[in-house]
PDB file of C-alpha atoms in Angstrom:
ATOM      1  CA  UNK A   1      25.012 113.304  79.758  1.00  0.00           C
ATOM      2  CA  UNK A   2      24.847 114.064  83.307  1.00  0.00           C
ATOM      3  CA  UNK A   3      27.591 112.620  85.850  1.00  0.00           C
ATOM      4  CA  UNK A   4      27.676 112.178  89.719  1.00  0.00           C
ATOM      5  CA  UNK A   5      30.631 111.965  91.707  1.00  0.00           C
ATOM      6  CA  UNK A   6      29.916 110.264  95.328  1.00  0.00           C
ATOM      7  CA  UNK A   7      32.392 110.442  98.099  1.00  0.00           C
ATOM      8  CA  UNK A   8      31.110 107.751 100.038  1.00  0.00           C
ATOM      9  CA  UNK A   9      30.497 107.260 103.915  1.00  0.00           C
ATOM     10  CA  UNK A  10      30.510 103.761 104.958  1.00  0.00           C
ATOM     11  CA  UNK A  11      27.773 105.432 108.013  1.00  0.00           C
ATOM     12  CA  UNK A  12      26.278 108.273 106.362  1.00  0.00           C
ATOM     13  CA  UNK A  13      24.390 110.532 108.776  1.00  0.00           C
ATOM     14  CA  UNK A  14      23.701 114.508 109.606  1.00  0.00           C
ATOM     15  CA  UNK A  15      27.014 115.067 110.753  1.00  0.00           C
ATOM     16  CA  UNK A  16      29.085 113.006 108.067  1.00  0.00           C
ATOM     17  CA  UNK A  17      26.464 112.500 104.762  1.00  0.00           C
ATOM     18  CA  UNK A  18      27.689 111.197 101.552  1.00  0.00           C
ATOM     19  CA  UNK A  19      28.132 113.969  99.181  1.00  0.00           C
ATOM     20  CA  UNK A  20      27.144 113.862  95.911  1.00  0.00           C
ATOM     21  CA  UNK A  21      27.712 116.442  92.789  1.00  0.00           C
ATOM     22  CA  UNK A  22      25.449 116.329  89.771  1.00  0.00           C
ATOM     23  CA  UNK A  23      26.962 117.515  87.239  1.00  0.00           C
ATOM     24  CA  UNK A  24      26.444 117.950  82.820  1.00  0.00           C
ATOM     25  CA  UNK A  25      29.046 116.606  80.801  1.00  0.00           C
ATOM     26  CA  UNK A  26      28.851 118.809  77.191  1.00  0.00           C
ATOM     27  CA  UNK A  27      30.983 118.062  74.439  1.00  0.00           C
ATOM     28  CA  UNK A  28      31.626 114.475  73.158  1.00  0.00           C
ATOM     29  CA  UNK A  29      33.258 111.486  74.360  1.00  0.00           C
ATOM     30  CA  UNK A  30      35.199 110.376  71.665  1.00  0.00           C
ATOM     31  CA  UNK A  31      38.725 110.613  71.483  1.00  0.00           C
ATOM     32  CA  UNK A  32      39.212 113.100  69.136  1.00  0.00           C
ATOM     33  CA  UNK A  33      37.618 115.768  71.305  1.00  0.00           C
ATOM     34  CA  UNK A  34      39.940 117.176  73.803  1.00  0.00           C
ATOM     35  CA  UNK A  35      38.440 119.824  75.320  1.00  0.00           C
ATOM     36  CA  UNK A  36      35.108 118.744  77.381  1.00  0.00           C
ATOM     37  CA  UNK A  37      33.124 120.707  79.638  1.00  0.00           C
ATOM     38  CA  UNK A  38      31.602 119.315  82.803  1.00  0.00           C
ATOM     39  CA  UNK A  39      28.975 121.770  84.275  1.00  0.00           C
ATOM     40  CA  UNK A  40      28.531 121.073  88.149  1.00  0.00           C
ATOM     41  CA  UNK A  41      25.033 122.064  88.833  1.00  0.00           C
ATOM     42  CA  UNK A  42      24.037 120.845  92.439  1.00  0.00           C
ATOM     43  CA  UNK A  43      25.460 119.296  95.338  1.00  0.00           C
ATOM     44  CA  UNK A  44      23.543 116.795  97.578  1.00  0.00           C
ATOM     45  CA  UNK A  45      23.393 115.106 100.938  1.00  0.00           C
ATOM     46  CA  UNK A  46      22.759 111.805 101.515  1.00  0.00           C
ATOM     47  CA  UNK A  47      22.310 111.269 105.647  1.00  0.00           C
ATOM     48  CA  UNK A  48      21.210 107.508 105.133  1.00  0.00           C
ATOM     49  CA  UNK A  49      22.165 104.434 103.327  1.00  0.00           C
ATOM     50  CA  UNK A  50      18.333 103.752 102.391  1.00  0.00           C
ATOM     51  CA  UNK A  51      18.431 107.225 100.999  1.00  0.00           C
ATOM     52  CA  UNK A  52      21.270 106.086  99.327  1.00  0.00           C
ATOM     53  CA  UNK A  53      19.403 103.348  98.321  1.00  0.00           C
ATOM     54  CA  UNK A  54      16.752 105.569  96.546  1.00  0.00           C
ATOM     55  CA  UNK A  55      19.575 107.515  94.852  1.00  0.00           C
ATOM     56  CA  UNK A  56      20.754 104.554  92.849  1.00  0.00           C
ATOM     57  CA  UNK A  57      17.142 103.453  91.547  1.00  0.00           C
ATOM     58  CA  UNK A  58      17.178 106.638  89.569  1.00  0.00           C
ATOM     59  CA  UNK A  59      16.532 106.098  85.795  1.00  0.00           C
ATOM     60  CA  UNK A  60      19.327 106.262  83.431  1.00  0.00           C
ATOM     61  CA  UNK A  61      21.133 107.491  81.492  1.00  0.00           C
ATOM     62  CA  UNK A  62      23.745 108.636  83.750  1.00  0.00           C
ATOM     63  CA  UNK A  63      27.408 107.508  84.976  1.00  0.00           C
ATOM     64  CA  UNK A  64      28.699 108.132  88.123  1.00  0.00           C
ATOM     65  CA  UNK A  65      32.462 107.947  90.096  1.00  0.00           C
ATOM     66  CA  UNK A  66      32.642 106.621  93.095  1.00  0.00           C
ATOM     67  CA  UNK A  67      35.006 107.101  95.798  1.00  0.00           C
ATOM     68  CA  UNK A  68      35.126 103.583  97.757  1.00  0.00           C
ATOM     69  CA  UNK A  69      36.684  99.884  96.680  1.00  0.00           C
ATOM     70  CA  UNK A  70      35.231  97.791  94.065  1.00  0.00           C
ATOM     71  CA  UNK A  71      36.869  94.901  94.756  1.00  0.00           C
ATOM     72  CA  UNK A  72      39.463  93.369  97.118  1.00  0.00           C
ATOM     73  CA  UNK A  73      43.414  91.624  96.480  1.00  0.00           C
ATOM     74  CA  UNK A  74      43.468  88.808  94.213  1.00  0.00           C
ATOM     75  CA  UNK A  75      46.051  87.342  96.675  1.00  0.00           C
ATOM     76  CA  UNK A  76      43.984  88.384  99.652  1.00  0.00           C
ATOM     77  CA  UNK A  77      40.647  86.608  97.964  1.00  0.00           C
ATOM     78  CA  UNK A  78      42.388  83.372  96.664  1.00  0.00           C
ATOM     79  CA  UNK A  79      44.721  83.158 100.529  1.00  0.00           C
ATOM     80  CA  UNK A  80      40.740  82.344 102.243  1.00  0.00           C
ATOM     81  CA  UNK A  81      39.332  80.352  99.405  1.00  0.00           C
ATOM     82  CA  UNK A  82      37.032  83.227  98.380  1.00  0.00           C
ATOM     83  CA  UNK A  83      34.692  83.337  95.663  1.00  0.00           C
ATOM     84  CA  UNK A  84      36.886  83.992  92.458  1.00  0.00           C
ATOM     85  CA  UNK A  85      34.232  85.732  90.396  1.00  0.00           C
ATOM     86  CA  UNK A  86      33.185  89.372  90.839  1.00  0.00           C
ATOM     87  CA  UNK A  87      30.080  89.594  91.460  1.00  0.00           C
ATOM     88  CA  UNK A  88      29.626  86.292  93.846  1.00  0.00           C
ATOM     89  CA  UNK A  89      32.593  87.390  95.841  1.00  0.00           C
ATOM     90  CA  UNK A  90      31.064  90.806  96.573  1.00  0.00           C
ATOM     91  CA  UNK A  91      27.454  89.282  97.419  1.00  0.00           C
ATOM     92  CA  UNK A  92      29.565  87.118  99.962  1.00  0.00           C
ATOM     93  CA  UNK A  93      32.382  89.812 100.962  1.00  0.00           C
ATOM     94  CA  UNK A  94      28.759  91.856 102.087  1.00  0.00           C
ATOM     95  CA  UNK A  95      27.437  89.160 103.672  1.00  0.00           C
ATOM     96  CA  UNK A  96      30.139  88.881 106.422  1.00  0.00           C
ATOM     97  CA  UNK A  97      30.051  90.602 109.493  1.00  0.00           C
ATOM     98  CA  UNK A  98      32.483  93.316 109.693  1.00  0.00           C
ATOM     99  CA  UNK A  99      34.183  91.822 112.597  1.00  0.00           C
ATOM    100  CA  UNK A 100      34.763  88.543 111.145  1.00  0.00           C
ATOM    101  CA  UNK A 101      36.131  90.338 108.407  1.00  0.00           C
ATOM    102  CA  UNK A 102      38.875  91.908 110.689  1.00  0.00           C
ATOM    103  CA  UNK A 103      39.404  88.522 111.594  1.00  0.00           C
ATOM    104  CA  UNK A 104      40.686  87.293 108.330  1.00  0.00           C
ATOM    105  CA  UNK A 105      42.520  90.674 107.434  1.00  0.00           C
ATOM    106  CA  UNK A 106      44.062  90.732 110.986  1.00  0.00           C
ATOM    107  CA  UNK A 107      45.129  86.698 110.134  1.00  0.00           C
ATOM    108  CA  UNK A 108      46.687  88.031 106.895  1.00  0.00           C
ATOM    109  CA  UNK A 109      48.587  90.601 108.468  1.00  0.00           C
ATOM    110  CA  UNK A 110      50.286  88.658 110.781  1.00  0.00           C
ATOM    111  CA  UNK A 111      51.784  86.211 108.307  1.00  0.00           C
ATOM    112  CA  UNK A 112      53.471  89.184 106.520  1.00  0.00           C
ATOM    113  CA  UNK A 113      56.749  91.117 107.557  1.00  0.00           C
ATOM    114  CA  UNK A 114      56.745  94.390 109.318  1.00  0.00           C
ATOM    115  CA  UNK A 115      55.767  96.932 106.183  1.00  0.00           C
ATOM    116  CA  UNK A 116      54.275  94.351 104.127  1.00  0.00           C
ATOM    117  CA  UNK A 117      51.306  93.875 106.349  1.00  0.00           C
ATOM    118  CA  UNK A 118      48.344  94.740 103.513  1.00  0.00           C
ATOM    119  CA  UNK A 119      47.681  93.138 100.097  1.00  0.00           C
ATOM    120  CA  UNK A 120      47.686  95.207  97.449  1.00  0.00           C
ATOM    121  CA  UNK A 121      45.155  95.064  94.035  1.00  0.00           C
ATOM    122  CA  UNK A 122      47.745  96.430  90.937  1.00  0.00           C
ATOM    123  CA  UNK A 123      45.347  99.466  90.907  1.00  0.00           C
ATOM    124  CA  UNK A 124      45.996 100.115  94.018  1.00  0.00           C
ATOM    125  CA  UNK A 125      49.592 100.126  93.616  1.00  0.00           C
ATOM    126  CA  UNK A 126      49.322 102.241  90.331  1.00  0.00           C
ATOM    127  CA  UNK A 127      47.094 104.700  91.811  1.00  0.00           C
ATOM    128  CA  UNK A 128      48.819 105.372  95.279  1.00  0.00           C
ATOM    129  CA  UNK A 129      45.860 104.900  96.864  1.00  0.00           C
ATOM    130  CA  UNK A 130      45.306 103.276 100.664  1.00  0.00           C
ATOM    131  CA  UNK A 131      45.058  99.255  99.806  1.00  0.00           C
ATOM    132  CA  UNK A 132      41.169  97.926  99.908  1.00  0.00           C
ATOM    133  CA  UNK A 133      41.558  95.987 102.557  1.00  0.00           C
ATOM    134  CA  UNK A 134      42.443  98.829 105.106  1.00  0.00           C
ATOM    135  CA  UNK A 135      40.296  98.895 108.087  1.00  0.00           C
ATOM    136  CA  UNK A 136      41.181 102.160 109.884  1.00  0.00           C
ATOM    137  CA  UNK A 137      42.264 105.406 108.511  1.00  0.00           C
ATOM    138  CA  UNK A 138      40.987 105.284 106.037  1.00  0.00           C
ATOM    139  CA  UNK A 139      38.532 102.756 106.939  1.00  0.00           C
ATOM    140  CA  UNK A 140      38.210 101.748 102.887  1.00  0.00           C
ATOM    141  CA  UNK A 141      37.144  98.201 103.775  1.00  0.00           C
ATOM    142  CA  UNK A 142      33.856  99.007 105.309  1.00  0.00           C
ATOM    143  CA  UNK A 143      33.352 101.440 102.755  1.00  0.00           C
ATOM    144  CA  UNK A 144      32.961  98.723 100.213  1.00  0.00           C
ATOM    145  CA  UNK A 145      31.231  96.518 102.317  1.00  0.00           C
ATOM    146  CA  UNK A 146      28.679  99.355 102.815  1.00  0.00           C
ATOM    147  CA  UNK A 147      28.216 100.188  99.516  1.00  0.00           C
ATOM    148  CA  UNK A 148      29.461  98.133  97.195  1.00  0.00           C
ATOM    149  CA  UNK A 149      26.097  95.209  96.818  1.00  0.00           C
ATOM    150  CA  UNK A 150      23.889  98.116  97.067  1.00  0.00           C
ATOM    151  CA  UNK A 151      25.366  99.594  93.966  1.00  0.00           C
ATOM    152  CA  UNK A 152      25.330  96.346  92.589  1.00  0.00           C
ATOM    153  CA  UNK A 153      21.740  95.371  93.410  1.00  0.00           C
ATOM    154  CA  UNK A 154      20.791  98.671  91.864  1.00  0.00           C
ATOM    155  CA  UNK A 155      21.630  97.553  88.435  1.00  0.00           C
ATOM    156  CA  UNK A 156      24.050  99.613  87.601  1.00  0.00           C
ATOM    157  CA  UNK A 157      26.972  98.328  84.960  1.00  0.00           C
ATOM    158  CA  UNK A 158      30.736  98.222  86.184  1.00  0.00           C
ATOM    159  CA  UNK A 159      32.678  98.205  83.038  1.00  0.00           C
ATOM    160  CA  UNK A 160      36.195  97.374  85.166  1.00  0.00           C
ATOM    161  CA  UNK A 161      34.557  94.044  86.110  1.00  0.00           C
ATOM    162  CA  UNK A 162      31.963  92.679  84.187  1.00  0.00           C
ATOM    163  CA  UNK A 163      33.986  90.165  81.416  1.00  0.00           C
ATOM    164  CA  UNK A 164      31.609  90.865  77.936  1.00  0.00           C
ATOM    165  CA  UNK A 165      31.368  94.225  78.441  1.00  0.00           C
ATOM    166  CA  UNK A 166      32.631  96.363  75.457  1.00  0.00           C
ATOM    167  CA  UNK A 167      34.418 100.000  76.378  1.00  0.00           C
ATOM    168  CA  UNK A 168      34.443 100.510  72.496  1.00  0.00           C
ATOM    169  CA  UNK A 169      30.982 100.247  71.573  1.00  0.00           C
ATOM    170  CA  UNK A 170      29.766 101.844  74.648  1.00  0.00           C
ATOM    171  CA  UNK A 171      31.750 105.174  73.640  1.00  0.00           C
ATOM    172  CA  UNK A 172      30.161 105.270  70.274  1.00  0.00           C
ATOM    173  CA  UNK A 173      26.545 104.702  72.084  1.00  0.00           C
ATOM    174  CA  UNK A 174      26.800 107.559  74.488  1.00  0.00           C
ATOM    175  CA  UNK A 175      28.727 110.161  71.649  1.00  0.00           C
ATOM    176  CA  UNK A 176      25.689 109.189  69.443  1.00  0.00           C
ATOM    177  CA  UNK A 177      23.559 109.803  72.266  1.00  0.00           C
ATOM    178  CA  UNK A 178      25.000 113.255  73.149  1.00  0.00           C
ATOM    179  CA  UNK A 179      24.885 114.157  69.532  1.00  0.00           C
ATOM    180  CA  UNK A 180      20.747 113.805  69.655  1.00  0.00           C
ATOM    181  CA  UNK A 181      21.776 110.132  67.462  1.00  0.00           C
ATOM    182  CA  UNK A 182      20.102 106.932  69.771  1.00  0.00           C
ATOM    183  CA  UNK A 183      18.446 106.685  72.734  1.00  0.00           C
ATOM    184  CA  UNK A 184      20.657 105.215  75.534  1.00  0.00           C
ATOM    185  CA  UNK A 185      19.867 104.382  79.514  1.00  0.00           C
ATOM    186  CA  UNK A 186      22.525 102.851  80.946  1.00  0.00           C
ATOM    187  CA  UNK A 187      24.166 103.588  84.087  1.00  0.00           C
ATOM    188  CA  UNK A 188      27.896 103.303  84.261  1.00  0.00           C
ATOM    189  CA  UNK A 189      29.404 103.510  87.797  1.00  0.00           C
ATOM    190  CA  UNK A 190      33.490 103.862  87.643  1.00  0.00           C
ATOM    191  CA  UNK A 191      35.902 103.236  90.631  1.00  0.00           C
ATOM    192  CA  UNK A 192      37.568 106.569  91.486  1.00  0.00           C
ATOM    193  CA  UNK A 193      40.452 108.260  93.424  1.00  0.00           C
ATOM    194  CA  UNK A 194      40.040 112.051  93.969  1.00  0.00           C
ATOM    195  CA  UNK A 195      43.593 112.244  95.407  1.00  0.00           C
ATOM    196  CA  UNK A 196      45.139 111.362  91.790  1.00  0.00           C
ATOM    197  CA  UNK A 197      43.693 114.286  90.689  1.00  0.00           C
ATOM    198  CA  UNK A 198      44.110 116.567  93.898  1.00  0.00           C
ATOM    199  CA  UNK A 199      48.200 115.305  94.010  1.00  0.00           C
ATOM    200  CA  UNK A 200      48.701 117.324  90.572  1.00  0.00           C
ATOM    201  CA  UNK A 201      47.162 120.633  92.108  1.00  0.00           C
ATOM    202  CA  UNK A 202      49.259 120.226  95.586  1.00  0.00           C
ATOM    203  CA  UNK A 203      50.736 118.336  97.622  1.00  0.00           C
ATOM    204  CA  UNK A 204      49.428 119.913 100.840  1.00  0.00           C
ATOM    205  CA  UNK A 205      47.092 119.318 103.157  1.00  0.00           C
ATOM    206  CA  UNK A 206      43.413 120.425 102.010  1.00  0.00           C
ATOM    207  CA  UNK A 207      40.652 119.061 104.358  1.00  0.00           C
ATOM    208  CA  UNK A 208      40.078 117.655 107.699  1.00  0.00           C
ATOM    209  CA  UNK A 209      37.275 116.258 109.613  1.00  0.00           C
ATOM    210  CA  UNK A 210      38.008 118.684 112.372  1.00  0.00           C
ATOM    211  CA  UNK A 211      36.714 121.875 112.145  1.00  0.00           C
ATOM    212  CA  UNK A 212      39.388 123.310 114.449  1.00  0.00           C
ATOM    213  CA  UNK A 213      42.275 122.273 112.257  1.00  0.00           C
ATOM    214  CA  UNK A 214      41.466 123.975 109.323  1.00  0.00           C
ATOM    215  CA  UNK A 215      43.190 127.290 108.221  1.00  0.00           C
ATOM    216  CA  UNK A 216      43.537 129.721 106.081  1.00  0.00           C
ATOM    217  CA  UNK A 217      46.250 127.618 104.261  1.00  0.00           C
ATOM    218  CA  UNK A 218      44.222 124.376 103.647  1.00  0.00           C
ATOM    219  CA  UNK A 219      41.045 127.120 102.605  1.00  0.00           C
ATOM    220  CA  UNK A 220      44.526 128.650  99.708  1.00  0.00           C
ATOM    221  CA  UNK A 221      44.986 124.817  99.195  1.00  0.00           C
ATOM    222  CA  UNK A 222      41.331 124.074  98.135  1.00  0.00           C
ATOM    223  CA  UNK A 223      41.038 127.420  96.039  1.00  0.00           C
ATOM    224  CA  UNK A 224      44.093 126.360  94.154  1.00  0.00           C
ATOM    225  CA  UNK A 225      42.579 122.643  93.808  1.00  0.00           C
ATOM    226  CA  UNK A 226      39.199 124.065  92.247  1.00  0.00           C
ATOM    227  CA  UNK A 227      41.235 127.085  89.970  1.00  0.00           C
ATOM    228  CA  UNK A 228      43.393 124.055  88.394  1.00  0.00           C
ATOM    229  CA  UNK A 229      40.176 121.931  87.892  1.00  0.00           C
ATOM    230  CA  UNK A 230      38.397 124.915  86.076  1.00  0.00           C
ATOM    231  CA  UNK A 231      41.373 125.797  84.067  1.00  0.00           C
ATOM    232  CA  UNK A 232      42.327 121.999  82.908  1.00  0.00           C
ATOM    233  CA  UNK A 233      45.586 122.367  84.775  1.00  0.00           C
ATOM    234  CA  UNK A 234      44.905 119.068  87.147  1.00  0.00           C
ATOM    235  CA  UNK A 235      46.287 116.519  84.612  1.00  0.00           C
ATOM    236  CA  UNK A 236      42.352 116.361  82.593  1.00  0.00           C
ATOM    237  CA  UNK A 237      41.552 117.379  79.562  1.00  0.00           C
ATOM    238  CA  UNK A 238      37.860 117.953  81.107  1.00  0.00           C
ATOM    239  CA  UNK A 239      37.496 121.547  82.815  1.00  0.00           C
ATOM    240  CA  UNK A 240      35.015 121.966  85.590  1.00  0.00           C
ATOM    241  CA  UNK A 241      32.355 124.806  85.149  1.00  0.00           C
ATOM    242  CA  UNK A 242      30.805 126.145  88.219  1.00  0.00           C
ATOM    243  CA  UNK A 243      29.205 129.016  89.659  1.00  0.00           C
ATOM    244  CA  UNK A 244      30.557 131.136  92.206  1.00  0.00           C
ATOM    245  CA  UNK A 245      27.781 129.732  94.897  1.00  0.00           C
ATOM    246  CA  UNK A 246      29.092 126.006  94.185  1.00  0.00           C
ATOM    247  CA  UNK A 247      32.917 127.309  94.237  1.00  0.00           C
ATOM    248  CA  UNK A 248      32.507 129.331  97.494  1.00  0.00           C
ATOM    249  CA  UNK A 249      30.631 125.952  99.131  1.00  0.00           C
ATOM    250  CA  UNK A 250      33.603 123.857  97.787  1.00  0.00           C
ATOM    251  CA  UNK A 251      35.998 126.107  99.163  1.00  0.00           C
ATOM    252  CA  UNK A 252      34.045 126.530 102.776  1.00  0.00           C
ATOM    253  CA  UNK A 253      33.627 122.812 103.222  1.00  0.00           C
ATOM    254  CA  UNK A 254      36.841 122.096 105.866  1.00  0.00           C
ATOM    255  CA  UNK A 255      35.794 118.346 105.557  1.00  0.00           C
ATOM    256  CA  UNK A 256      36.351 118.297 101.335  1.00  0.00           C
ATOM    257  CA  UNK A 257      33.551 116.650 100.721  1.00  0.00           C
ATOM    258  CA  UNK A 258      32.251 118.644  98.128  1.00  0.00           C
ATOM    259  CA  UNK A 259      35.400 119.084  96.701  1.00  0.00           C
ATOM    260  CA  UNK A 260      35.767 115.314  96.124  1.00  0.00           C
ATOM    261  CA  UNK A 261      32.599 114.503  94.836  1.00  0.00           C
ATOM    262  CA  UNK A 262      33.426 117.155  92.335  1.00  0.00           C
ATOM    263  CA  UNK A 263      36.824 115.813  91.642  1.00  0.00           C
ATOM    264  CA  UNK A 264      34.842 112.015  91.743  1.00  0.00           C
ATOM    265  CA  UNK A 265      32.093 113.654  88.429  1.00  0.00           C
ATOM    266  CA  UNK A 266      35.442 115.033  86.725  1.00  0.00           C
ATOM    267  CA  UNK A 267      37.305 111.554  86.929  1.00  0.00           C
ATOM    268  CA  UNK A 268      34.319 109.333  85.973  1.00  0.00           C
ATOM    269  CA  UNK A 269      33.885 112.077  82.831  1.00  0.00           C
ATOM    270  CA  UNK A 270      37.038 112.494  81.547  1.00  0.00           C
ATOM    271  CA  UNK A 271      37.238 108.274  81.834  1.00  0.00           C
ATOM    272  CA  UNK A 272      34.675 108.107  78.576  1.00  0.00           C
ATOM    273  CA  UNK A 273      36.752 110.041  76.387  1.00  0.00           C
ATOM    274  CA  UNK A 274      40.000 107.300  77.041  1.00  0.00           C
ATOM    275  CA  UNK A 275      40.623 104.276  75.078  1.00  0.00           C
ATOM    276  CA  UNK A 276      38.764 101.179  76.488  1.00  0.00           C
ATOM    277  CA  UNK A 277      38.299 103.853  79.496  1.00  0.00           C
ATOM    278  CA  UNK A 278      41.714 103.612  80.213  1.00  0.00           C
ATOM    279  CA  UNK A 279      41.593 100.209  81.531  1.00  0.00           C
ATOM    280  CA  UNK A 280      44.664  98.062  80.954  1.00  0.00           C
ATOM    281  CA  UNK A 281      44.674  95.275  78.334  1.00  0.00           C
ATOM    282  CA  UNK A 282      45.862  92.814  81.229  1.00  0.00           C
ATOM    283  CA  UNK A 283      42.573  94.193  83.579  1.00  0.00           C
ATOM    284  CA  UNK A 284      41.876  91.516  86.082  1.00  0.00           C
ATOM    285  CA  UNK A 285      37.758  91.857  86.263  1.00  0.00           C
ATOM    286  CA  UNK A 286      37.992  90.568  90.223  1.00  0.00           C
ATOM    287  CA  UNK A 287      40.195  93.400  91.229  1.00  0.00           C
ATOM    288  CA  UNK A 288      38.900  95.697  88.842  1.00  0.00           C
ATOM    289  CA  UNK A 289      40.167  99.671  88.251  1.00  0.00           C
ATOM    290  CA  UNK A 290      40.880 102.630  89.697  1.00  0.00           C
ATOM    291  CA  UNK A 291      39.834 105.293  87.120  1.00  0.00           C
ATOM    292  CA  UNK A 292      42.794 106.985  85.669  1.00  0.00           C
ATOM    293  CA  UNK A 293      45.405 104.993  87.419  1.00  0.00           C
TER     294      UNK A 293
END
């Protein structure tokens, strides 16, 4: 079955592109099997959102992790009188301009007290991760309002929000389909954190946009990160298999981009093997879920 991971740019260009690993899950994806192997094969640049555009129209079967919101607060969406339903709210949520956007978030803000400024989704929460509705460091906001329809409009299924989906049956599908069994061409894309999986490796620093402010500590920090994801020692039962060449461009990469697409593939992969992919039984399809959380 082969994978992506995507760590997303909200304004993907030469300089900053969206990174992308492609990757070969081997193994099986049910339950029983605790030991999978995820192959990482390429890495890719996307410098343009059309080009990202074309990526998604690829034919299936593949699923993919990506690195940017799904979905904003309950409490934020229902506070404006948003759309309530999933897939309507993100149509509209894209349709905004950004800065009327801050407008709202900024209004929100300054009804709350002083370190309860930003609405929180329960993944969020669970997960650690910055809340959705950030607009600055990390600017995860405009993230999903870059990416989030596009994905959509490509087709693609999103098992955390779309209400008849079945987890269940779609594990047995793509384990028969692995095992040579059915035919199968759906694309799964899966909400995903790579810091849930980097916080079990260290706790340190391990990237940063500037060149100048790397050292040889964060280069230790991401050579420990990738020797725990190859030896199943980052809190997943799925190992990462890569060449030297791939592990040396992961390690060289001060910005981590290739090191969190990676970590984005291993996520979204070790997701099939989980009950109902992990999800909660109380999921709420308009937030959605962080993989793993």
């Amino acid at each position: 079955m082969k994978v992506y991971g995507i760590d997303f740019s909200s304004a993907p260009s030469k300089k900053k592109p969206i990174a992308v690993a492609e990757c070969w899950l081997r193994g099986s994806v049910s339950e029983s099997c605790s030991h999978n192997e995820l192959s990482l094969s390429n890495f890719h640049s996307i410098e343009s959102l059309e080009l990202f555009e074309e990526f998604l129209s690829q034919r299936g079967p593949w699923v993919c992790g990506f690195d940017l919101p799904f979905s904003m607060p309950r409490d934020l969406i229902e506070y404006f009188n948003w759309p309530s339903r999933w897939d309507i709210f993100t149509k509209f949520y894209c349709s905004l301009d950004k800065e009327v956007i801050k407008k709202f978030f900024i209004n929100w803000c300054s009804t709350k007290n002083y370190g309860e400024k930003f609405a929180y989704r329960s993944t969020d929460k669970a997960s650690k991760s910055s809340p959705a509705m950030r607009w600055v460091n990390p600017p995860v906001a405009w993230m999903m309002h870059a990416g989030i329809e596009r994905i959509r409009k490509a087709g693609l299924i999103f098992p955390a929000h779309q209400k008849n989906f079945n987890p269940m049956q779609e594990q047995k599908d793509i384990s028969r389909f692995m095992m040579g069994g059915c035919d199968y061409h759906n694309r799964l894309a899966f909400e995903v954190y790579p810091g849930l999986t980097v916080r079990v490796a260290s706790t340190k620093p391990y990237k940063n946009d500037n060149k100048n402010k790397d050292s040889l500590v964060r280069v230790m920090m991401r050579k420990n990160i990738i020797k725990h994801l190859r030896y199943g020692k980052a809190g997943l039962s799925t190992k990462l298999k890569s060449s030297l060449a791939l592990q040396n461009q992961m390690i060289m990469d001060y910005k981590g981009d290739y090191l969190d697409a990676a970590i984005c593939a291993l996520q979204a992969a070790e997701v099939l093997q989980l009950r109902n992919f992990g999800f909660p039984k109380n999921l709420d399809p308009l937030e959605g879920w962080i993989a793993l959380s």
